[in-house]
Structures are given as structure tokens and as C-alpha cells.
């Protein structure tokens, strides 16, 4: 009989908390079971192993990222949307570093749920890019550029890579301003 309170959704939630506190690479069924106060074998009544838990946490994280970016972009386009989208991206990464790490890998072509979630992340970004007048056939290049700039910055920040005393927030603002200038002249 399944233990009361242990559901696939609860396992996903606890796994998300584990990765945010201990890191994406440290996620194990043992860590999740320990947090839930159950044995590892009892988790198999609810999930099909570690790969299933990782996938659930990934889709959850991508959906949360999509919600943040969409909310940030509402009523905005082009340069007016870039700053809020960049801040939403960064704040999600800082608040949920383990879940952020789960969002990095592209979905498998046959994973419809993950593909749909990733599409939701891309929608506000593409709308913002269109506001810059970037031609549709160049928008994916622009989206990859934006993601690379933001990911590089937040990854360094999360890893403690900014040890100099200069204001990290000011550096982020300058990075976003440089992205804005690049998008304004995108060919």
C-alpha cells in the first residue's frame, strides 16, 4: 500500500527542493526518499526510477521559467521587454539554482511535454525579438545569442565567479544593455 502523502507530484516537489539545496548533479532517489521519510523502493510505487524523477523536475523547472518570462514580458516588446525578461531569467536561476541547471538541456524530440514547455519559454523571447525588427529567419540565432549571454552571466554568478568588489547588478545591467545594442543592429 502506498504511503500517505507520497505521490508523483510530491516526489517531484521534494526532488526540486533537493536540487535547489544540493545541486542538480547530486539528485538521487536516496536523497528524495530521505526527505520524504520513506525507503527508496517505496518510491518505485510512484515513479519509474531516477530518469523519470529527473524528467519531472526538468519539465517543472522549464514551466516555471516559462511562467516567469511570460509574466515579465506581458504588455512589452523589443527593448521594453528585454530588461524584465533578463531579470526574470536571472532571478529564477538565483532562486532555484538546481532547477535552473535542469533547464539547460534541450528536450528529446519525442518528449512532447518537455517540447511544449520549452516552446512556452521561447514564445516571449521570440515576441521580444520581433519587437526589435529582427527578421523571422534570424530570430532563432538572436534567441540563442540572448540565452548564451544570460546563461553565461548567471552561471558565473552561481559558481561564485564574480569575486571582484564591483557591483554585480551593475555588471548585469551593462550586459543586458550590450545585448540590447546587439539586437538593435541584428541583421
Coordinates of N, CA, C and O in Angstrom, one line a residue:
X1 N 0.8 -1.2 0.0 CA 0.0 0.0 0.0 C 0.9 1.3 0.0 O 1.8 1.4 0.8
X2 N 0.6 2.2 -0.9 CA 1.4 3.4 -1.0 C 1.3 4.2 0.3 O 0.2 4.3 0.9
X3 N 2.4 4.8 0.8 CA 2.4 5.6 2.0 C 1.6 6.9 1.7 O 1.8 7.6 0.7
X4 N 0.8 7.3 2.7 CA 0.0 8.5 2.6 C 0.9 9.7 2.4 O 1.9 9.9 3.0
X5 N 0.5 10.6 1.4 CA 1.2 11.8 1.2 C 2.3 11.7 0.1 O 2.9 12.7 -0.3
X6 N 2.7 10.4 -0.3 CA 3.7 10.2 -1.3 C 3.0 10.0 -2.6 O 2.3 9.1 -2.8
X7 N 3.2 11.0 -3.5 CA 2.6 10.9 -4.8 C 3.7 11.3 -5.8 O 4.7 11.9 -5.4
X8 N 3.4 11.1 -7.1 CA 4.4 11.5 -8.1 C 4.7 13.1 -8.0 O 5.8 13.5 -8.1
X9 N 3.6 13.8 -7.7 CA 3.8 15.3 -7.6 C 4.6 15.7 -6.4 O 5.4 16.6 -6.4
X10 N 4.4 15.0 -5.3 CA 5.1 15.2 -4.1 C 6.6 14.9 -4.3 O 7.5 15.6 -3.8
X11 N 6.8 13.8 -4.9 CA 8.2 13.3 -5.2 C 8.9 14.4 -6.1 O 10.0 14.8 -5.8
X12 N 8.2 14.9 -7.1 CA 8.7 15.9 -8.0 C 9.1 17.2 -7.2 O 10.1 17.8 -7.3
X13 N 8.2 17.6 -6.3 CA 8.4 18.8 -5.5 C 9.6 18.7 -4.6 O 10.4 19.6 -4.5
X14 N 9.7 17.5 -3.9 CA 10.8 17.3 -3.0 C 12.1 17.2 -3.8 O 13.1 17.8 -3.4
X15 N 12.1 16.6 -4.9 CA 13.3 16.5 -5.8 C 13.7 17.9 -6.2 O 14.9 18.2 -6.2
X16 N 12.8 18.7 -6.5 CA 13.1 20.1 -6.9 C 13.8 20.8 -5.7 O 14.7 21.6 -5.9
X17 N 13.3 20.6 -4.5 CA 13.9 21.2 -3.4 C 15.3 20.7 -3.1 O 16.2 21.5 -2.8
X18 N 15.4 19.4 -3.3 CA 16.8 18.8 -3.1 C 17.8 19.4 -4.1 O 18.9 19.7 -3.7
X19 N 17.4 19.5 -5.4 CA 18.4 20.0 -6.3 C 18.7 21.5 -6.1 O 19.8 21.9 -6.3
X20 N 17.7 22.3 -5.6 CA 18.0 23.7 -5.3 C 18.9 23.8 -4.1 O 19.7 24.7 -4.0
X21 N 18.9 22.9 -3.2 CA 19.7 22.9 -2.0 C 21.1 22.3 -2.2 O 22.1 22.7 -1.6
X22 N 21.1 21.2 -3.0 CA 22.3 20.4 -3.1 C 22.9 20.3 -4.5 O 24.0 19.9 -4.6
X23 N 22.2 20.7 -5.5 CA 22.7 20.7 -6.8 C 22.1 19.7 -7.7 O 21.7 18.6 -7.2
X24 N 21.9 20.0 -9.0 CA 21.3 19.1 -9.9 C 22.0 17.7 -10.0 O 21.4 16.7 -10.1
X25 N 23.3 17.8 -10.0 CA 24.1 16.6 -10.2 C 24.1 15.7 -9.0 O 24.6 14.5 -9.0
X26 N 23.6 16.2 -7.9 CA 23.5 15.3 -6.6 C 22.2 14.7 -6.4 O 22.0 13.9 -5.4
X27 N 21.2 14.9 -7.3 CA 19.9 14.3 -7.2 C 20.0 12.8 -7.2 O 20.5 12.2 -8.2
X28 N 19.5 12.1 -6.2 CA 19.4 10.7 -6.1 C 18.0 10.3 -5.5 O 17.4 11.1 -4.8
X29 N 17.6 9.1 -5.8 CA 16.4 8.6 -5.2 C 16.6 8.5 -3.7 O 15.6 8.7 -2.9
X30 N 17.8 8.2 -3.3 CA 18.0 8.1 -1.8 C 17.8 9.4 -1.2 O 17.2 9.5 -0.1
X31 N 18.3 10.5 -1.8 CA 18.1 11.9 -1.2 C 16.6 12.2 -1.1 O 16.1 12.8 -0.1
X32 N 15.8 11.9 -2.2 CA 14.4 12.2 -2.2 C 13.7 11.3 -1.2 O 12.8 11.8 -0.4
X33 N 14.0 10.1 -1.1 CA 13.4 9.2 -0.1 C 13.6 9.6 1.3 O 12.7 9.6 2.1
X34 N 14.8 10.0 1.5 CA 15.2 10.5 2.9 C 14.4 11.7 3.3 O 13.9 11.8 4.4
X35 N 14.2 12.7 2.3 CA 13.4 13.9 2.6 C 12.0 13.5 2.9 O 11.3 14.2 3.6
X36 N 11.5 12.5 2.2 CA 10.1 12.1 2.3 C 9.9 11.1 3.5 O 8.7 10.9 3.9
X37 N 11.0 10.6 4.1 CA 10.9 9.7 5.2 C 10.4 8.3 4.8 O 9.7 7.7 5.6
X38 N 10.8 7.9 3.6 CA 10.4 6.6 3.1 C 11.6 5.9 2.6 O 12.7 6.5 2.5
X39 N 11.5 4.6 2.3 CA 12.6 3.9 1.7 C 12.6 4.1 0.2 O 11.6 4.4 -0.4
X40 N 13.8 3.9 -0.4 CA 13.9 4.1 -1.9 C 13.0 3.2 -2.6 O 12.3 3.6 -3.6
X41 N 12.9 1.9 -2.3 CA 11.9 1.0 -3.0 C 10.5 1.5 -3.0 O 9.8 1.3 -4.0
X42 N 10.1 2.2 -2.0 CA 8.7 2.7 -1.9 C 8.5 3.8 -3.0 O 7.3 4.0 -3.4
X43 N 9.5 4.5 -3.4 CA 9.3 5.5 -4.5 C 8.9 4.9 -5.8 O 8.2 5.5 -6.6
X44 N 9.3 3.6 -6.0 CA 9.0 2.9 -7.3 C 7.5 2.6 -7.4 O 7.1 2.3 -8.5
X45 N 6.8 2.8 -6.4 CA 5.3 2.7 -6.5 C 4.7 3.9 -7.2 O 3.6 3.8 -7.6
X46 N 5.5 5.0 -7.2 CA 5.0 6.2 -7.7 C 5.7 6.7 -9.0 O 5.2 7.5 -9.7
X47 N 7.0 6.4 -9.2 CA 7.8 6.8 -10.3 C 8.6 5.7 -10.9 O 8.9 4.7 -10.2
X48 N 9.0 5.8 -12.1 CA 9.7 4.7 -12.8 C 11.2 5.0 -12.8 O 11.9 4.9 -13.8
X49 N 11.7 5.3 -11.6 CA 13.2 5.5 -11.4 C 13.7 6.9 -11.5 O 12.9 7.9 -11.7
X50 N 15.0 7.0 -11.4 CA 15.7 8.3 -11.4 C 15.5 9.1 -12.7 O 15.3 10.3 -12.6
X51 N 15.5 8.4 -13.8 CA 15.3 9.2 -15.1 C 13.9 9.9 -15.1 O 13.8 11.0 -15.5
X52 N 12.9 9.2 -14.6 CA 11.6 9.8 -14.5 C 11.5 10.9 -13.6 O 10.9 12.0 -13.9
X53 N 12.2 10.8 -12.4 CA 12.2 11.9 -11.5 C 13.0 13.1 -12.1 O 12.5 14.3 -12.0
X54 N 14.1 12.9 -12.7 CA 14.8 14.0 -13.4 C 14.0 14.7 -14.4 O 14.0 15.9 -14.6
X55 N 13.3 13.9 -15.2 CA 12.5 14.4 -16.3 C 11.4 15.3 -15.7 O 11.1 16.4 -16.2
X56 N 10.7 14.8 -14.6 CA 9.7 15.6 -14.0 C 10.2 16.9 -13.4 O 9.5 17.9 -13.6
X57 N 11.3 16.9 -12.8 CA 11.9 18.1 -12.3 C 12.3 19.0 -13.4 O 12.0 20.3 -13.3
X58 N 12.8 18.5 -14.5 CA 13.1 19.3 -15.7 C 11.9 20.0 -16.2 O 11.9 21.2 -16.5
X59 N 10.9 19.3 -16.5 CA 9.7 19.9 -17.1 C 9.1 20.9 -16.1 O 8.7 22.0 -16.6
X60 N 9.1 20.6 -14.9 CA 8.6 21.5 -13.8 C 9.4 22.8 -13.9 O 8.8 24.0 -13.9
X61 N 10.7 22.7 -13.9 CA 11.6 23.9 -14.0 C 11.4 24.7 -15.2 O 11.3 26.0 -15.2
X62 N 11.3 24.1 -16.4 CA 11.1 24.8 -17.6 C 9.7 25.5 -17.6 O 9.6 26.6 -18.1
X63 N 8.7 24.9 -17.1 CA 7.4 25.5 -17.0 C 7.4 26.7 -16.1 O 6.9 27.8 -16.4
X64 N 8.2 26.6 -14.9 CA 8.3 27.8 -14.1 C 9.1 28.9 -14.7 O 8.7 30.1 -14.6
X65 N 10.1 28.5 -15.5 CA 10.9 29.6 -16.2 C 9.9 30.2 -17.2 O 9.9 31.5 -17.4
X66 N 9.2 29.4 -17.9 CA 8.2 30.0 -18.9 C 7.2 31.0 -18.3 O 7.0 32.0 -18.8
X67 N 6.7 30.6 -17.1 CA 5.8 31.5 -16.4 C 6.4 32.8 -16.0 O 5.8 33.8 -16.2
X68 N 7.7 32.7 -15.6 CA 8.4 33.9 -15.2 C 8.6 34.8 -16.4 O 8.4 36.0 -16.3
X69 N 9.1 34.2 -17.5 CA 9.4 35.1 -18.6 C 8.2 35.7 -19.2 O 8.1 36.8 -19.7
X70 N 7.1 34.9 -19.3 CA 5.8 35.3 -19.8 C 5.3 36.5 -19.0 O 4.9 37.5 -19.6
X71 N 5.3 36.3 -17.7 CA 4.8 37.4 -16.8 C 5.6 38.7 -17.0 O 5.1 39.8 -17.1
X72 N 6.9 38.5 -17.1 CA 7.8 39.7 -17.3 C 7.6 40.4 -18.6 O 7.8 41.6 -18.7
X73 N 7.2 39.7 -19.6 CA 7.0 40.2 -21.0 C 5.6 40.8 -21.3 O 5.5 41.5 -22.3
X74 N 4.7 40.5 -20.4 CA 3.3 41.0 -20.7 C 3.2 42.5 -21.0 O 3.7 43.3 -20.2
X75 N 2.7 42.8 -22.1 CA 2.5 44.2 -22.5 C 3.8 44.9 -23.0 O 3.8 46.1 -23.1
X76 N 4.8 44.1 -23.2 CA 6.1 44.7 -23.6 C 6.6 44.1 -24.9 O 6.2 42.9 -25.2
X77 N 7.4 44.8 -25.6 CA 8.0 44.2 -26.8 C 9.4 44.9 -27.0 O 9.7 46.0 -26.4
X78 N 10.2 44.3 -27.8 CA 11.6 44.8 -28.1 C 12.3 45.2 -26.8 O 12.4 44.4 -25.9
X79 N 13.0 46.4 -26.9 CA 13.8 46.8 -25.8 C 13.1 46.9 -24.5 O 13.7 46.7 -23.4
X80 N 11.8 47.3 -24.5 CA 11.0 47.4 -23.3 C 10.8 46.0 -22.6 O 10.6 46.0 -21.4
X81 N 10.9 44.9 -23.3 CA 10.8 43.6 -22.8 C 12.1 43.0 -22.4 O 12.1 42.1 -21.5
X82 N 13.2 43.4 -23.0 CA 14.5 42.7 -22.7 C 14.9 42.8 -21.3 O 15.2 41.7 -20.7
X83 N 14.9 43.9 -20.6 CA 15.3 44.1 -19.2 C 14.4 43.2 -18.3 O 15.0 42.4 -17.5
X84 N 13.1 43.3 -18.4 CA 12.3 42.4 -17.5 C 12.5 40.9 -17.7 O 12.5 40.1 -16.8
X85 N 12.6 40.5 -19.0 CA 12.9 39.1 -19.3 C 14.2 38.7 -18.7 O 14.3 37.6 -18.1
X86 N 15.2 39.5 -19.0 CA 16.6 39.2 -18.4 C 16.6 39.1 -16.9 O 17.2 38.2 -16.3
X87 N 15.9 40.0 -16.3 CA 15.8 40.0 -14.8 C 15.0 38.7 -14.3 O 15.4 38.1 -13.3
X88 N 14.0 38.4 -15.0 CA 13.2 37.2 -14.6 C 14.1 35.9 -14.8 O 14.0 35.0 -14.0
X89 N 14.8 35.9 -15.9 CA 15.7 34.7 -16.1 C 16.7 34.6 -15.0 O 16.9 33.5 -14.4
X90 N 17.4 35.7 -14.7 CA 18.4 35.7 -13.7 C 17.8 35.4 -12.3 O 18.4 34.6 -11.5
X91 N 16.7 36.0 -12.0 CA 16.1 35.7 -10.6 C 15.7 34.3 -10.5 O 15.9 33.7 -9.4
X92 N 15.2 33.7 -11.5 CA 14.8 32.2 -11.5 C 16.1 31.4 -11.2 O 16.1 30.5 -10.3
X93 N 17.1 31.7 -11.9 CA 18.4 31.0 -11.8 C 19.0 31.1 -10.3 O 19.4 30.1 -9.7
X94 N 18.9 32.3 -9.8 CA 19.5 32.6 -8.5 C 18.6 31.9 -7.4 O 19.1 31.4 -6.4
X95 N 17.3 32.0 -7.6 CA 16.4 31.5 -6.6 C 16.3 29.9 -6.6 O 16.0 29.3 -5.6
X96 N 16.5 29.4 -7.8 CA 16.4 27.9 -8.0 C 17.6 27.4 -8.8 O 17.4 26.9 -9.9
X97 N 18.8 27.4 -8.2 CA 19.9 27.1 -9.0 C 19.9 25.6 -9.5 O 20.4 25.4 -10.6
X98 N 19.4 24.7 -8.7 CA 19.4 23.3 -9.2 C 18.4 23.1 -10.3 O 18.6 22.4 -11.2
X99 N 17.2 23.7 -10.1 CA 16.2 23.6 -11.1 C 16.7 24.3 -12.4 O 16.4 23.9 -13.5
X100 N 17.3 25.5 -12.2 CA 17.9 26.2 -13.4 C 18.8 25.3 -14.2 O 18.7 25.2 -15.4
X101 N 19.7 24.5 -13.5 CA 20.6 23.6 -14.1 C 19.8 22.6 -15.0 O 20.3 22.1 -16.0
X102 N 18.6 22.2 -14.5 CA 17.8 21.2 -15.2 C 17.3 21.8 -16.5 O 16.9 21.0 -17.4
X103 N 17.2 23.1 -16.6 CA 16.6 23.7 -17.8 C 17.6 23.8 -19.0 O 17.1 24.1 -20.1
X104 N 18.8 23.5 -18.8 CA 19.8 23.8 -19.8 C 19.7 22.8 -21.0 O 19.9 23.3 -22.2
X105 N 19.5 21.6 -20.8 CA 19.5 20.6 -21.9 C 18.2 20.7 -22.7 O 17.1 20.8 -22.1
X106 N 18.3 20.7 -24.0 CA 17.2 20.7 -24.9 C 16.4 19.4 -24.7 O 16.9 18.3 -24.5
X107 N 15.1 19.5 -24.9 CA 14.2 18.3 -24.8 C 14.5 17.3 -25.9 O 14.9 17.6 -27.0
X108 N 14.2 16.0 -25.6 CA 14.3 15.0 -26.6 C 13.1 15.2 -27.6 O 12.1 15.7 -27.2
X109 N 13.4 14.9 -28.9 CA 12.4 15.1 -29.9 C 11.1 14.4 -29.7 O 10.0 14.9 -30.1
X110 N 11.1 13.3 -28.9 CA 9.9 12.5 -28.7 C 9.2 12.8 -27.3 O 8.2 12.2 -27.0
X111 N 9.7 13.8 -26.6 CA 9.2 14.2 -25.3 C 8.3 15.4 -25.5 O 8.7 16.6 -25.4
X112 N 7.0 15.2 -25.9 CA 6.1 16.2 -26.2 C 5.8 17.2 -25.1 O 5.8 18.4 -25.3
X113 N 5.8 16.7 -23.8 CA 5.5 17.6 -22.7 C 6.7 18.6 -22.5 O 6.5 19.8 -22.3
X114 N 7.9 18.1 -22.6 CA 9.1 18.9 -22.4 C 9.2 19.9 -23.6 O 9.6 21.0 -23.4
X115 N 8.9 19.4 -24.8 CA 9.0 20.2 -26.0 C 8.0 21.4 -25.9 O 8.3 22.5 -26.2
X116 N 6.8 21.1 -25.4 CA 5.8 22.1 -25.2 C 6.2 23.2 -24.2 O 6.1 24.4 -24.4
X117 N 6.8 22.7 -23.1 CA 7.3 23.6 -22.0 C 8.4 24.5 -22.6 O 8.4 25.7 -22.3
X118 N 9.3 23.9 -23.3 CA 10.4 24.7 -23.9 C 9.9 25.7 -24.9 O 10.4 26.8 -25.0
X119 N 8.8 25.3 -25.6 CA 8.2 26.3 -26.6 C 7.6 27.5 -25.8 O 7.6 28.6 -26.3
X120 N 7.1 27.2 -24.6 CA 6.5 28.3 -23.8 C 7.6 29.3 -23.3 O 7.3 30.4 -23.2
X121 N 8.8 28.8 -23.1 CA 9.9 29.6 -22.7 C 10.3 30.5 -23.9 O 10.5 31.7 -23.8
X122 N 10.3 29.9 -25.1 CA 10.7 30.6 -26.3 C 9.7 31.7 -26.8 O 10.1 32.7 -27.3
X123 N 8.4 31.5 -26.5 CA 7.4 32.4 -27.0 C 7.6 33.9 -26.6 O 7.7 34.8 -27.5
X124 N 7.8 34.2 -25.3 CA 8.0 35.6 -25.0 C 9.4 36.1 -25.5 O 9.5 37.3 -25.9
X125 N 10.3 35.3 -25.6 CA 11.6 35.7 -26.2 C 11.5 36.0 -27.7 O 12.0 37.1 -28.1
X126 N 10.8 35.2 -28.4 CA 10.6 35.5 -29.8 C 9.8 36.7 -30.0 O 10.1 37.5 -31.0
X127 N 8.8 36.9 -29.2 CA 8.0 38.1 -29.3 C 8.8 39.4 -29.1 O 8.7 40.4 -29.8
X128 N 9.7 39.3 -28.1 CA 10.6 40.4 -27.8 C 11.5 40.7 -28.9 O 11.7 41.8 -29.4
X129 N 12.1 39.6 -29.5 CA 13.0 39.7 -30.6 C 12.3 40.4 -31.8 O 12.8 41.2 -32.5
X130 N 11.0 40.0 -32.1 CA 10.3 40.5 -33.2 C 10.1 42.0 -33.0 O 10.1 42.8 -33.9
X131 N 10.0 42.5 -31.7 CA 9.8 43.9 -31.4 C 11.1 44.7 -31.8 O 11.0 45.9 -31.9
X132 N 12.2 44.0 -31.9 CA 13.4 44.7 -32.4 C 13.5 44.8 -33.9 O 14.4 45.4 -34.5
X133 N 12.5 44.1 -34.6 CA 12.5 44.1 -36.1 C 13.4 43.1 -36.6 O 13.8 43.1 -37.8
X134 N 13.8 42.1 -35.8 CA 14.7 41.0 -36.3 C 13.9 40.2 -37.3 O 12.8 39.7 -36.9
X135 N 14.3 39.9 -38.5 CA 13.6 39.1 -39.4 C 13.3 37.7 -38.8 O 14.2 37.1 -38.1
X136 N 12.2 37.1 -39.1 CA 11.8 35.8 -38.5 C 12.9 34.7 -38.8 O 13.1 33.9 -37.9
X137 N 13.5 34.8 -40.0 CA 14.5 33.8 -40.3 C 15.8 33.9 -39.5 O 16.7 33.1 -39.6
X138 N 15.9 35.0 -38.8 CA 17.1 35.3 -37.9 C 16.8 35.2 -36.4 O 17.7 35.4 -35.6
X139 N 15.5 35.0 -36.1 CA 15.1 35.1 -34.7 C 15.7 34.0 -33.8 O 16.0 34.2 -32.6
X140 N 15.9 32.8 -34.3 CA 16.5 31.7 -33.5 C 17.9 32.0 -33.2 O 18.4 31.8 -32.1
X141 N 18.6 32.6 -34.2 CA 20.0 33.0 -33.9 C 20.0 34.0 -32.8 O 20.9 34.0 -31.9
X142 N 19.1 35.0 -32.8 CA 19.0 36.0 -31.8 C 18.7 35.4 -30.4 O 19.2 35.8 -29.4
X143 N 17.7 34.5 -30.4 CA 17.3 33.8 -29.2 C 18.5 33.1 -28.6 O 18.7 33.1 -27.4
X144 N 19.3 32.4 -29.4 CA 20.5 31.7 -28.9 C 21.5 32.6 -28.4 O 22.2 32.3 -27.4
X145 N 21.7 33.8 -29.0 CA 22.6 34.8 -28.5 C 22.2 35.3 -27.1 O 23.0 35.4 -26.2
X146 N 20.9 35.6 -27.0 CA 20.4 36.1 -25.7 C 20.6 35.1 -24.6 O 21.1 35.4 -23.5
X147 N 20.2 33.8 -24.9 CA 20.3 32.8 -23.9 C 21.8 32.6 -23.6 O 22.1 32.4 -22.4
X148 N 22.7 32.6 -24.5 CA 24.1 32.4 -24.2 C 24.6 33.5 -23.3 O 25.4 33.3 -22.4
X149 N 24.2 34.8 -23.6 CA 24.7 35.9 -22.8 C 24.1 35.8 -21.3 O 24.9 35.9 -20.4
X150 N 22.9 35.5 -21.2 CA 22.3 35.4 -19.9 C 22.8 34.2 -19.1 O 23.1 34.2 -17.9
X151 N 22.8 33.0 -19.8 CA 23.3 31.8 -19.2 C 24.8 32.0 -18.7 O 25.1 31.6 -17.6
X152 N 25.6 32.6 -19.6 CA 27.0 32.8 -19.2 C 27.1 33.6 -17.9 O 27.8 33.3 -17.0
X153 N 26.3 34.7 -17.9 CA 26.4 35.6 -16.7 C 25.9 34.8 -15.5 O 26.6 34.8 -14.4
X154 N 24.7 34.2 -15.5 CA 24.2 33.6 -14.3 C 25.0 32.4 -13.9 O 25.1 32.1 -12.7
X155 N 25.5 31.7 -14.8 CA 26.3 30.5 -14.5 C 27.6 30.9 -13.7 O 28.0 30.3 -12.7
X156 N 28.2 32.0 -14.2 CA 29.4 32.5 -13.5 C 29.0 33.0 -12.1 O 29.7 32.8 -11.1
X157 N 27.8 33.7 -12.0 CA 27.4 34.3 -10.7 C 27.1 33.1 -9.8 O 27.5 33.2 -8.6
X158 N 26.4 32.1 -10.2 CA 26.0 31.0 -9.3 C 27.3 30.2 -8.9 O 27.3 29.7 -7.8
X159 N 28.3 30.2 -9.7 CA 29.5 29.4 -9.4 C 30.5 30.3 -8.5 O 31.5 29.8 -8.2
X160 N 30.1 31.5 -8.2 CA 31.0 32.3 -7.4 C 32.1 32.9 -8.3 O 33.2 33.3 -7.7
X161 N 31.9 33.1 -9.6 CA 32.9 33.6 -10.5 C 33.1 35.0 -10.5 O 34.0 35.5 -11.2
X162 N 32.3 35.8 -9.8 CA 32.5 37.3 -9.7 C 33.0 37.7 -8.4 O 32.3 38.2 -7.5
X163 N 34.3 37.5 -8.1 CA 34.9 37.8 -6.9 C 35.4 39.2 -6.7 O 35.7 39.7 -5.6
X164 N 35.4 40.0 -7.7 CA 35.9 41.4 -7.6 C 34.8 42.2 -6.9 O 33.7 41.9 -7.0
X165 N 35.2 43.3 -6.3 CA 34.3 44.1 -5.5 C 33.3 44.9 -6.3 O 32.4 45.5 -5.7
X166 N 33.4 45.0 -7.6 CA 32.5 45.8 -8.4 C 31.1 45.2 -8.3 O 30.9 44.0 -8.1
X167 N 30.1 46.1 -8.4 CA 28.7 45.7 -8.3 C 28.2 44.7 -9.4 O 28.2 45.1 -10.5
X168 N 27.8 43.5 -9.0 CA 27.4 42.5 -9.9 C 26.1 42.9 -10.6 O 26.0 42.7 -11.8
X169 N 25.2 43.6 -9.9 CA 24.0 44.0 -10.5 C 24.3 45.0 -11.6 O 23.6 45.0 -12.7
X170 N 25.2 45.9 -11.4 CA 25.6 46.9 -12.4 C 26.2 46.2 -13.6 O 25.9 46.6 -14.8
X171 N 27.0 45.2 -13.4 CA 27.6 44.4 -14.5 C 26.5 43.7 -15.3 O 26.6 43.7 -16.5
X172 N 25.5 43.2 -14.6 CA 24.4 42.5 -15.3 C 23.6 43.5 -16.2 O 23.3 43.3 -17.3
X173 N 23.4 44.7 -15.6 CA 22.7 45.7 -16.4 C 23.5 46.1 -17.6 O 22.9 46.3 -18.7
X174 N 24.8 46.2 -17.5 CA 25.6 46.5 -18.7 C 25.6 45.4 -19.7 O 25.6 45.6 -20.9
X175 N 25.5 44.2 -19.2 CA 25.4 43.0 -20.1 C 24.1 43.1 -20.9 O 24.1 42.9 -22.1
X176 N 23.0 43.4 -20.2 CA 21.7 43.5 -20.9 C 21.7 44.6 -21.8 O 21.2 44.5 -22.9
X177 N 22.4 45.7 -21.5 CA 22.5 46.9 -22.4 C 23.3 46.5 -23.6 O 22.9 46.9 -24.8
X178 N 24.3 45.7 -23.5 CA 25.1 45.2 -24.7 C 24.2 44.3 -25.5 O 24.3 44.4 -26.8
X179 N 23.4 43.5 -24.9 CA 22.5 42.6 -25.7 C 21.5 43.5 -26.4 O 21.2 43.3 -27.6
X180 N 21.0 44.5 -25.8 CA 20.1 45.5 -26.4 C 20.7 46.1 -27.7 O 20.1 46.2 -28.7
X181 N 21.9 46.6 -27.5 CA 22.6 47.2 -28.7 C 22.8 46.2 -29.8 O 22.6 46.5 -31.0
X182 N 23.2 45.0 -29.5 CA 23.4 43.9 -30.5 C 22.0 43.6 -31.2 O 22.0 43.5 -32.5
X183 N 21.0 43.5 -30.5 CA 19.7 43.2 -31.1 C 19.2 44.4 -31.9 O 18.5 44.2 -32.9
X184 N 19.5 45.6 -31.5 CA 19.1 46.8 -32.3 C 19.8 46.9 -33.7 O 19.2 47.5 -34.6
X185 N 20.9 46.1 -33.8 CA 21.6 46.2 -35.1 C 21.6 44.8 -35.8 O 22.4 44.6 -36.7
X186 N 20.8 43.9 -35.3 CA 20.8 42.5 -35.8 C 20.5 42.5 -37.3 O 19.5 43.1 -37.7
X187 N 21.2 41.8 -38.0 CA 21.0 41.7 -39.5 C 20.0 40.7 -39.8 O 20.0 39.6 -39.4

